[in-house]
Coordinates of C-alpha atoms in Angstrom, one line a residue:
M805 CA 108.4 70.9 59.3
W806 CA 111.3 69.6 57.1
L807 CA 111.0 72.7 54.9
I808 CA 111.3 74.9 57.9
I809 CA 114.4 73.1 59.1
R810 CA 116.0 73.3 55.7
A811 CA 115.2 77.1 55.6
W812 CA 116.9 77.6 58.9
A813 CA 119.9 75.5 57.9
A814 CA 120.2 77.6 54.7
A815 CA 120.9 80.7 56.8
N816 CA 124.2 82.2 55.7
W817 CA 127.2 83.4 57.7
R818 CA 125.3 86.4 59.0
A819 CA 123.1 84.1 61.2
A820 CA 126.2 82.4 62.5
L821 CA 127.8 85.8 63.2
L822 CA 124.7 87.0 65.0
L823 CA 124.7 83.9 67.3
L824 CA 128.4 84.3 68.0
V825 CA 127.9 88.0 69.0
L826 CA 125.1 87.1 71.4
A827 CA 127.1 84.3 73.0
A828 CA 130.4 86.3 73.4
L829 CA 131.4 87.7 76.7
W830 CA 128.4 86.4 78.7
S831 CA 130.8 85.7 81.5
L832 CA 131.2 89.5 81.9
S833 CA 127.9 89.6 83.6
P834 CA 128.1 90.3 87.4
V835 CA 128.2 87.7 90.1
G836 CA 124.8 88.9 91.0
A837 CA 122.8 91.9 91.8
Q838 CA 119.9 91.5 94.2
A839 CA 116.2 91.9 93.3
H840 CA 113.6 93.7 95.4
A841 CA 114.1 93.5 99.2
V842 CA 111.1 92.6 101.3
L843 CA 111.0 93.0 105.1
K844 CA 110.5 89.6 106.7
S845 CA 110.5 90.6 110.4
S846 CA 111.9 93.1 112.8
S847 CA 113.0 93.4 116.4
P848 CA 111.0 94.8 118.0
A849 CA 108.2 93.7 115.9
S850 CA 105.6 96.1 114.6
N851 CA 102.9 96.9 117.3
D852 CA 105.1 95.6 120.1
T853 CA 104.8 97.3 123.5
L854 CA 108.1 97.7 125.3
D855 CA 108.8 98.8 128.9
R856 CA 111.8 100.9 127.9
P857 CA 113.4 102.1 124.7
P858 CA 115.5 99.5 122.9
S859 CA 119.2 100.2 122.2
S860 CA 118.8 99.2 118.5
I861 CA 116.3 98.2 115.9
E862 CA 116.9 95.1 113.7
L863 CA 115.2 94.9 110.3
R864 CA 115.5 91.4 108.7
F865 CA 115.0 91.3 104.9
N866 CA 114.8 88.4 102.4
E867 CA 118.2 89.4 100.8
A868 CA 121.2 91.6 101.3
V869 CA 120.4 95.4 101.5
R870 CA 122.2 98.7 101.8
L871 CA 120.8 101.3 104.3
V872 CA 119.9 104.6 102.6
T873 CA 118.0 106.6 105.3
A874 CA 116.3 105.9 108.6
S875 CA 114.4 108.1 111.1
V876 CA 112.1 107.8 114.1
T877 CA 109.1 109.9 114.9
D878 CA 108.0 109.9 118.6
S879 CA 104.6 110.6 120.2
T880 CA 105.3 114.4 120.2
G881 CA 105.8 114.4 116.4
A882 CA 109.5 115.1 116.7
Q883 CA 111.6 113.3 114.1
T884 CA 115.2 112.1 114.7
V885 CA 117.5 110.8 112.1
M886 CA 118.9 107.3 112.9
Q887 CA 122.3 106.0 112.1
G888 CA 122.9 102.4 111.4
D889 CA 124.7 99.7 109.4
T890 CA 123.8 96.6 107.5
L891 CA 125.2 93.0 107.7
G892 CA 124.0 91.0 104.8
S893 CA 120.2 90.9 104.9
V894 CA 120.0 92.6 108.4
A895 CA 119.9 96.3 109.0
I896 CA 120.7 97.4 112.5
L897 CA 119.6 100.9 113.5
N898 CA 120.9 102.8 116.5
F899 CA 117.8 103.8 118.5
P900 CA 118.1 107.2 120.3
S901 CA 117.6 107.0 124.1
S902 CA 115.9 110.4 124.3
I903 CA 112.7 109.3 122.5
A904 CA 109.5 110.3 124.4
R905 CA 107.3 107.5 125.8
G906 CA 104.3 106.5 123.6
T907 CA 104.0 105.4 120.0
A908 CA 107.1 105.5 117.9
I909 CA 107.3 105.1 114.2
V910 CA 110.6 104.0 112.7
S911 CA 110.8 104.7 108.9
Y912 CA 113.5 103.2 106.8
R913 CA 114.6 103.1 103.2
V914 CA 117.0 100.4 101.9
A915 CA 118.3 99.5 98.5
S916 CA 119.4 96.2 97.0
E917 CA 122.5 95.9 94.9
D918 CA 120.6 96.5 91.6
G919 CA 119.3 99.8 93.0
H920 CA 115.7 98.9 93.6
P921 CA 114.7 100.9 96.7
V922 CA 112.2 99.8 99.3
G923 CA 110.7 102.1 102.0
G924 CA 108.5 101.2 104.9
S925 CA 107.8 101.7 108.6
I926 CA 107.4 99.7 111.8
V927 CA 105.3 101.0 114.7
F928 CA 105.8 100.1 118.3
H929 CA 104.9 101.6 121.7
L930 CA 107.1 102.6 124.6
G931 CA 105.0 102.0 127.7
T932 CA 101.6 102.8 126.2
Q933 CA 100.0 103.5 122.8
T934 CA 99.4 107.2 122.2
A935 CA 98.2 107.1 118.6
T936 CA 96.3 104.8 116.3
T937 CA 98.9 103.8 113.7
T938 CA 99.4 101.1 111.1
D939 CA 102.4 100.1 109.0
A940 CA 103.2 102.4 106.2
P941 CA 102.9 100.7 102.8
Q942 CA 106.1 99.6 101.2
G943 CA 105.0 100.8 97.8
F944 CA 102.4 102.9 96.0
V945 CA 101.8 104.3 92.6
S946 CA 103.3 107.8 92.5
P947 CA 104.2 110.3 89.7
L948 CA 107.8 109.4 90.2
M949 CA 107.1 105.7 89.6
I950 CA 105.1 106.4 86.5
T951 CA 107.9 108.6 85.2
I952 CA 110.5 106.0 85.9
W953 CA 108.4 103.4 84.1
L954 CA 107.9 105.6 81.0
V955 CA 111.5 106.7 80.8
H956 CA 112.9 103.2 81.4
A957 CA 110.8 101.7 78.7
G958 CA 111.6 104.6 76.3
S959 CA 115.3 104.3 76.9
I960 CA 115.3 100.6 76.1
V961 CA 113.3 101.0 72.9
L962 CA 115.6 103.8 71.7
L963 CA 118.7 101.8 72.7
A964 CA 117.4 98.9 70.5
V965 CA 116.5 101.3 67.6
V966 CA 119.9 102.9 67.5
V967 CA 122.2 100.0 68.4
G968 CA 120.1 97.2 66.9
G969 CA 119.4 99.2 63.8
A970 CA 123.1 99.9 63.3
F971 CA 123.9 96.2 63.7
F972 CA 121.2 95.3 61.1
A973 CA 122.4 97.9 58.6
H974 CA 126.0 96.6 58.8
L975 CA 125.1 93.0 58.9
F976 CA 122.9 93.1 55.8
D977 CA 124.3 96.0 53.9
A978 CA 121.0 97.9 54.3
G979 CA 122.6 101.3 54.3
T980 CA 122.6 103.8 57.2
P981 CA 120.1 106.5 58.0
L982 CA 120.8 110.1 57.5
P983 CA 123.6 111.4 59.9
S984 CA 121.2 114.0 61.3
R985 CA 118.5 111.4 62.0
R986 CA 121.0 109.0 63.5
A987 CA 122.5 111.7 65.7
L988 CA 119.1 112.9 66.8
S989 CA 118.1 109.3 67.9
A990 CA 121.4 108.8 69.7
I991 CA 121.1 112.1 71.6
L992 CA 117.5 111.3 72.6
A993 CA 118.5 107.9 73.8
I994 CA 121.4 109.3 75.8
L995 CA 119.1 111.9 77.4
L996 CA 116.6 109.2 78.3
L997 CA 119.3 106.9 79.8
T998 CA 120.7 109.8 81.8
A999 CA 117.3 110.8 83.0
N1000 CA 116.6 107.1 83.9
A1001 CA 119.7 106.9 86.1
Y1002 CA 118.8 110.2 87.8
L1003 CA 115.2 109.1 88.4
Q1004 CA 116.2 105.8 89.9
G1005 CA 118.7 107.6 92.2
L1006 CA 115.9 110.0 93.2
D1007 CA 113.7 107.0 94.0
E1008 CA 116.4 105.4 96.0
I1009 CA 116.9 108.4 98.3
G1010 CA 113.1 108.6 98.7
G1011 CA 112.7 111.9 96.9
E1012 CA 109.7 113.2 94.9
L1013 CA 109.5 114.2 91.2
T1014 CA 111.5 117.4 91.7
F1015 CA 115.1 118.4 91.0
A1016 CA 117.4 117.3 93.9
G1017 CA 120.8 118.4 92.7
I1018 CA 123.5 115.8 92.2
R1019 CA 122.5 113.6 95.0
P1020 CA 120.4 111.2 92.9
F1021 CA 123.4 110.6 90.6
L1022 CA 125.6 109.8 93.6
A1023 CA 123.0 107.4 94.9
A1024 CA 122.6 105.7 91.5
A1025 CA 126.4 105.4 91.2
Q1026 CA 126.5 102.9 94.1
N1027 CA 124.6 100.1 92.4
G1028 CA 124.6 98.0 89.2
A1029 CA 122.2 100.3 87.5
A1030 CA 125.0 102.9 87.0
I1031 CA 127.2 100.2 85.3
A1032 CA 124.3 99.2 83.1
A1033 CA 123.7 102.8 82.0
S1034 CA 127.4 103.3 81.4
L1035 CA 127.5 100.3 79.1
A1036 CA 124.4 101.4 77.2
L1037 CA 125.8 104.9 76.8
F1038 CA 129.1 103.4 75.5
S1039 CA 127.3 101.4 72.9
L1040 CA 125.3 104.5 71.7
V1041 CA 128.5 106.4 71.3
L1042 CA 130.2 103.6 69.4
V1043 CA 127.4 103.5 66.8
S1044 CA 127.1 107.3 66.5
I1045 CA 130.6 108.3 65.8
P1046 CA 131.8 108.0 62.1
I1047 CA 134.4 105.2 61.6
N1048 CA 136.1 104.8 58.3
G1049 CA 136.4 101.3 56.8
R1050 CA 133.9 98.5 56.7
R1051 CA 135.7 96.1 59.0
A1052 CA 136.4 98.8 61.6
S1053 CA 132.8 100.1 61.6
L1054 CA 131.5 96.5 61.8
A1055 CA 133.8 95.7 64.7
A1056 CA 132.5 98.9 66.5
V1057 CA 128.9 97.9 65.9
V1058 CA 129.6 94.3 67.2
L1059 CA 131.2 95.7 70.3
A1060 CA 128.3 98.1 70.8
M1061 CA 125.8 95.2 70.5
T1062 CA 127.9 93.2 73.1
A1063 CA 128.0 96.1 75.5
A1064 CA 124.3 96.8 75.2
S1065 CA 123.5 93.1 75.8
V1066 CA 125.8 92.9 78.8
S1067 CA 124.2 95.9 80.3
F1068 CA 121.0 93.9 80.9
T1069 CA 122.9 91.5 83.2
F1070 CA 123.7 94.3 85.7
T1071 CA 120.0 94.8 86.7
G1072 CA 116.9 92.7 87.0
H1073 CA 115.6 89.7 88.9
S1074 CA 117.5 87.1 87.0
N1075 CA 120.7 87.9 88.9
V1076 CA 119.4 86.3 92.1
A1077 CA 117.9 83.2 90.5
E1078 CA 119.6 79.9 90.8
P1079 CA 121.5 78.5 89.0
R1080 CA 123.1 81.9 88.6
W1081 CA 125.2 81.1 85.5
L1082 CA 122.0 80.0 83.6
A1083 CA 120.1 83.1 84.6
R1084 CA 122.9 85.4 83.5
T1085 CA 123.3 83.6 80.2
C1086 CA 119.6 83.7 79.5
M1087 CA 119.4 87.4 80.3
F1088 CA 122.3 88.1 78.0
L1089 CA 120.9 86.2 75.1
H1090 CA 117.3 87.4 75.7
G1091 CA 118.4 91.1 75.8
G1092 CA 120.8 90.8 72.9
V1093 CA 118.2 89.2 70.5
M1094 CA 115.6 91.7 71.6
I1095 CA 117.9 94.6 70.7
F1096 CA 118.6 93.2 67.3
W1097 CA 115.0 92.3 66.5
V1098 CA 113.5 95.6 67.7
G1099 CA 116.3 97.6 65.9
S1100 CA 115.6 95.8 62.7
L1101 CA 111.9 96.6 62.5
I1102 CA 112.1 100.2 61.3
P1103 CA 114.7 99.5 58.6
L1104 CA 112.6 96.6 57.4
W1105 CA 109.5 98.8 57.3
R1106 CA 111.3 101.3 55.1
I1107 CA 112.7 98.6 52.9
G1108 CA 109.3 97.2 52.3
E1109 CA 108.3 100.4 50.6
T1110 CA 110.1 99.5 47.4
Q1111 CA 111.4 96.4 45.8
A1112 CA 114.9 97.8 45.1
R1113 CA 116.4 96.8 48.4
S1114 CA 115.3 93.1 48.7
G1115 CA 118.6 91.8 49.8
P1116 CA 118.4 92.9 53.5
L1117 CA 114.8 91.5 53.7
L1118 CA 115.9 88.2 52.4
G1119 CA 118.9 88.1 54.6
F1120 CA 117.0 89.0 57.7
S1121 CA 114.2 86.4 56.9
R1122 CA 116.8 83.7 56.7
A1123 CA 118.8 84.7 59.7
I1124 CA 116.2 85.6 62.3
P1125 CA 114.3 82.4 63.0
L1126 CA 117.0 80.6 65.1
P1127 CA 118.0 83.7 67.2
F1128 CA 114.3 84.5 67.7
A1129 CA 113.6 81.0 68.9
G1130 CA 116.6 81.3 71.2
M1131 CA 115.2 84.5 72.7
L1132 CA 111.9 82.8 73.4
L1133 CA 113.6 79.8 75.0
A1134 CA 115.8 82.1 77.1
G1135 CA 112.8 84.1 78.3
G1136 CA 110.9 80.9 79.2
A1137 CA 113.9 79.6 81.1
L1138 CA 114.1 82.9 83.0
A1139 CA 110.5 82.7 84.0
W1140 CA 110.8 79.1 85.0
I1141 CA 113.8 79.7 87.3
E1142 CA 112.5 82.9 88.8
L1143 CA 108.9 82.0 89.6
P1144 CA 108.6 80.7 93.2
A1145 CA 105.6 78.5 92.2
L1146 CA 103.2 78.1 89.3
D1147 CA 100.1 78.3 91.5
T1148 CA 101.0 81.9 92.5
V1149 CA 101.3 83.4 89.0
L1150 CA 97.9 85.2 89.2
L1151 CA 98.5 86.3 92.8
S1152 CA 101.4 88.6 92.2
I1153 CA 102.1 91.6 89.9
Y1154 CA 105.1 89.8 88.6
G1155 CA 103.0 86.8 87.5
R1156 CA 100.3 88.9 86.0
V1157 CA 102.8 90.9 84.0
L1158 CA 104.4 87.7 82.9
L1159 CA 101.1 86.4 81.6
L1160 CA 100.5 89.7 79.7
K1161 CA 103.9 89.4 78.2
V1162 CA 103.3 85.8 77.1
L1163 CA 100.1 86.8 75.5
L1164 CA 101.8 89.7 73.6
V1165 CA 104.7 87.5 72.5
S1166 CA 102.2 84.9 71.3
L1167 CA 100.6 87.6 69.0
L1168 CA 104.1 88.6 67.9
C1169 CA 105.0 85.0 67.0
F1170 CA 101.8 84.8 64.9
L1171 CA 102.9 87.9 63.0
A1172 CA 106.4 86.7 62.6
V1173 CA 105.3 83.3 61.2
Y1174 CA 102.8 85.2 58.9
N1175 CA 105.5 87.5 57.6
R1176 CA 108.1 84.7 57.2
F1177 CA 106.0 82.1 55.3
W1178 CA 103.2 84.1 53.7
L1179 CA 104.4 87.6 52.9
T1180 CA 108.2 87.6 52.4
Q1181 CA 108.5 85.6 49.2
P1182 CA 105.6 87.3 47.4
A1183 CA 107.0 90.7 48.5
L1184 CA 110.4 89.7 47.1
A1185 CA 108.8 88.6 43.9
G1186 CA 107.4 92.1 43.4
S1187 CA 103.8 91.8 44.6
P1188 CA 102.6 95.3 45.6
I1189 CA 99.8 93.9 47.7
A1190 CA 102.3 91.6 49.6
R1191 CA 104.7 94.6 50.2
W1192 CA 101.8 96.7 51.5
R1193 CA 100.6 93.8 53.8
L1194 CA 104.2 93.2 54.9
R1195 CA 104.6 96.9 55.9
R1196 CA 101.3 96.8 57.8
S1197 CA 102.3 93.6 59.6
I1198 CA 105.8 95.1 60.5
S1199 CA 103.9 98.2 61.8
G1200 CA 102.0 95.8 64.1
E1201 CA 105.3 94.2 65.2
I1202 CA 106.6 97.7 66.1
V1203 CA 103.6 98.4 68.2
L1204 CA 103.8 95.0 69.9
A1205 CA 107.5 95.5 70.6
V1206 CA 106.9 98.8 72.4
V1207 CA 104.1 97.3 74.4
I1208 CA 106.2 94.3 75.4
V1209 CA 109.1 96.4 76.5
A1210 CA 106.7 98.7 78.5
S1211 CA 105.1 95.7 80.2
A1212 CA 108.4 94.1 81.0
S1213 CA 109.5 97.5 82.5
L1214 CA 106.8 97.0 85.2
W1215 CA 108.9 94.3 86.7
R1216 CA 111.1 96.9 88.3
F1217 CA 108.3 97.5 90.8
A1218 CA 107.6 93.9 91.7
G1219 CA 110.0 91.0 92.1
P1220 CA 109.1 87.3 91.5
D1221 CA 109.6 86.5 95.2
Q1222 CA 107.6 89.4 96.7
L1223 CA 104.4 87.4 97.0
E1224 CA 106.3 84.7 98.8
F1225 CA 107.4 87.0 101.5
A1226 CA 104.3 89.2 101.5
T1227 CA 102.1 86.3 102.3
A1228 CA 104.6 85.3 105.0
A1229 CA 104.6 88.7 106.6
P1230 CA 103.8 88.6 110.4
M1231 CA 100.1 88.2 110.8
L1232 CA 100.3 89.2 114.4
S1233 CA 102.9 89.7 117.2
V1234 CA 102.0 89.0 120.8
H1235 CA 104.2 89.9 123.8
L1236 CA 104.0 87.4 126.7
H1237 CA 105.7 87.5 130.0
S1238 CA 105.9 85.8 133.4
E1239 CA 107.9 86.5 136.6
T1240 CA 111.0 84.9 135.1
A1241 CA 111.0 85.4 131.4
M1242 CA 109.4 87.1 128.4
A1243 CA 108.7 86.0 124.8
Q1244 CA 107.7 87.6 121.6
L1245 CA 105.4 85.3 119.6
E1246 CA 104.9 86.0 115.9
L1247 CA 102.5 84.1 113.6
Q1248 CA 103.1 84.2 109.9
L1249 CA 100.3 83.2 107.5
Q1250 CA 101.5 80.9 104.8
P1251 CA 100.1 80.5 101.2
D1252 CA 98.6 77.1 102.1
G1253 CA 96.4 78.6 104.9
T1254 CA 98.5 77.4 107.8
S1255 CA 100.8 79.5 110.0
R1256 CA 104.4 79.5 111.0
A1257 CA 105.3 80.4 114.6
R1258 CA 108.4 82.2 115.7
V1259 CA 109.2 82.7 119.4
S1260 CA 112.0 85.0 120.6
V1261 CA 112.7 84.5 124.3
M1262 CA 114.4 87.0 126.6
T1263 CA 114.9 88.0 130.2
L1264 CA 112.9 90.6 132.0
D1265 CA 115.7 93.0 131.1
F1266 CA 115.2 92.4 127.4
E1267 CA 118.5 90.4 127.3
P1268 CA 118.7 87.3 125.1
L1269 CA 117.8 84.0 126.9
E1270 CA 119.3 80.7 126.1
P1271 CA 116.7 78.1 127.2
R1272 CA 117.1 74.3 127.0
T1273 CA 113.9 73.8 125.1
V1274 CA 110.8 75.7 124.0
V1275 CA 107.4 74.1 123.6
L1276 CA 104.4 75.8 122.1
R1277 CA 100.8 74.8 122.9
V1278 CA 97.8 76.3 121.0
R1279 CA 94.2 75.6 121.7
K1280 CA 90.7 77.0 120.8
P1281 CA 88.4 76.3 123.7
N1282 CA 85.3 77.8 122.2
A1283 CA 85.6 75.4 119.2
G1284 CA 86.4 72.4 121.3
V1285 CA 90.0 72.2 120.0
E1286 CA 92.3 70.9 122.8
S1287 CA 96.0 71.7 123.1
I1288 CA 98.2 71.0 120.1
I1289 CA 101.8 70.6 121.1
Y1290 CA 104.8 71.8 119.0
D1291 CA 108.4 71.3 119.9
L1292 CA 110.1 74.3 118.6
L1293 CA 113.5 74.2 116.8
K1294 CA 116.1 76.8 117.3
S1295 CA 116.9 78.9 114.2
P1296 CA 120.4 80.3 113.3
D1297 CA 119.4 83.8 114.5
G1298 CA 118.5 82.5 118.0
A1299 CA 114.7 82.4 117.7
W1300 CA 112.6 79.2 118.0
E1301 CA 110.3 78.2 115.2
T1302 CA 107.8 75.7 113.9
S1303 CA 105.4 75.5 111.0
G1304 CA 102.1 73.8 110.1
L1305 CA 99.9 75.5 112.7
P1306 CA 96.2 75.1 111.6
I1307 CA 95.6 78.9 112.3
S1308 CA 94.4 81.2 109.5
N1309 CA 92.4 83.4 111.8
P1310 CA 93.7 84.1 115.4
D1311 CA 90.3 84.8 116.9
G1312 CA 89.6 82.5 119.8
W1313 CA 93.0 80.8 119.8
E1314 CA 95.2 80.7 123.0
A1315 CA 98.9 80.1 123.3
D1316 CA 101.0 78.7 126.0
V1317 CA 104.8 79.0 125.6
Q1318 CA 106.7 76.6 127.9
I1319 CA 110.4 77.6 128.3
L1320 CA 112.8 75.2 130.0
I1321 CA 115.4 77.7 131.3
D1322 CA 117.5 75.1 133.2
D1323 CA 117.0 71.8 135.0
F1324 CA 115.1 73.5 137.8
T1325 CA 113.3 76.4 136.2
T1326 CA 110.4 76.3 133.7
A1327 CA 108.4 79.4 132.6
H1328 CA 104.8 79.2 131.3
L1329 CA 103.8 82.3 129.2
E1330 CA 100.2 82.3 128.3
G1331 CA 98.1 84.7 126.2
D1332 CA 95.3 85.1 123.6
L1333 CA 96.5 85.3 120.0
A1334 CA 93.9 87.9 119.1
P1335 CA 93.6 91.1 121.2
S1336 CA 90.2 92.1 122.6
S1337 CA 88.3 95.0 120.9
D1338 CA 88.7 97.2 123.9
A1339 CA 92.4 96.6 124.4
A1340 CA 94.6 99.6 125.1
T1341 CA 97.2 98.4 122.6
S1342 CA 97.3 96.0 119.7
V1343 CA 99.3 93.5 121.9
T1344 CA 97.7 91.1 124.3
K1345 CA 99.5 90.2 127.5
R1346 CA 98.8 87.7 130.2
S1347 CA 101.0 87.0 133.2
G1348 CA 102.2 83.5 133.5
V1349 CA 103.6 81.5 136.4
G1350 CA 107.4 80.8 136.7
S1351 CA 108.4 77.7 138.6

């Protein structure tokens, strides 16, 4: 261990310069771009039955969103575009009054600040159900998604090869590739970054894998992804243009590395994690070291072919351990602050991708240690076998680097908090009414198997009602479970909530919502939590008694 510490301490000024470059300008990262938006609830709720059309539709997400498009399809199949606005995490859609009675499907598409779009639908019924409908899925594997994944991963790899490779060449005097080869790599990277921005804009507007004019670029320009792409393009241009003078060219490469590292802070899930400053710093360091490390692999592979250029190999071997350890620590810190809970790792796409990445990085660390302590010194001493093994090991690192970047690119399609809100999505929504009041009761299944209840009370004219208290009683007569009483608490949005209900399956459960309207009026709204099999709609109603 002491020998390892001494080896790290012996790293020359190049290692110190590398750390300074990666730590510089971290504060330029944005205040925060949001991760994937998930619909938490809506008003009216999906599968509600209403007596008359609502004036507006409220969609409540887990984070701030921007409305892209919205439309409603009525029972006749006619589709009407809906206008609306957003206020933080709530999207308010103006519902047209001319919609025909029957089943209505409201489709929406929103985007968070980092450009990740989410589409979905809610279904409710005006008067009666006229079609068998279910919620549209909020995501599925499509040719566009596969193309976005491949182009995104390819653009990151090429960005690292061009910018990181140029930084390696200037830092260790490794020479530069042929101008034609460097220009070809830069042009290909620029094309991929441009295509990546276009495809993400196409995904945001809900398009398919077809040419859609300039509109996708306009959509992409409204979020942080456009800034990230601009910084990446700027860094590619800096390392591609010829600059006379060693100091000037080194300054340009350092600026390019900084711009490329900052570009990672304008997208991704780390920008919503708390503490925000720590997440941004870790993303900056993690992305910067990744660019340098991946960009160094191809030049090192070429250098290992002969013994003539041993200086860059020795310099890299001395300089890389500390930044590489910093990259691992930054990645671990990001995973720690982003994951909602360790026991949900295997239950989400984000967690499974994280485990895959940890496995791949573990293999990479094994190769790195093998190269550093078993192959580098013999290769520098002139051993042909060691040089051959070193080149083969670096080839394995290149393959692992591409696979790691490709696996991390899957995170664009699944945020760390999606499981939390997916498992808390409304399990059912029951409309209850009496002669004096109405209520919408929603049960949300929680990860621990219990349920959370949310009750929205209103007048018979669908106007908000401000009761004194709301009490919920649930019982399961066929199982001998007597009434369990919950005093509901009023939430900031006006609904009444409680948690810990021992309900994982609504079958057989009955609910009684007691609303104290004033000192003289109490309404009891009763109903079954699970609809009967021959129900006309997916909502169970039972008239209560107002007193």
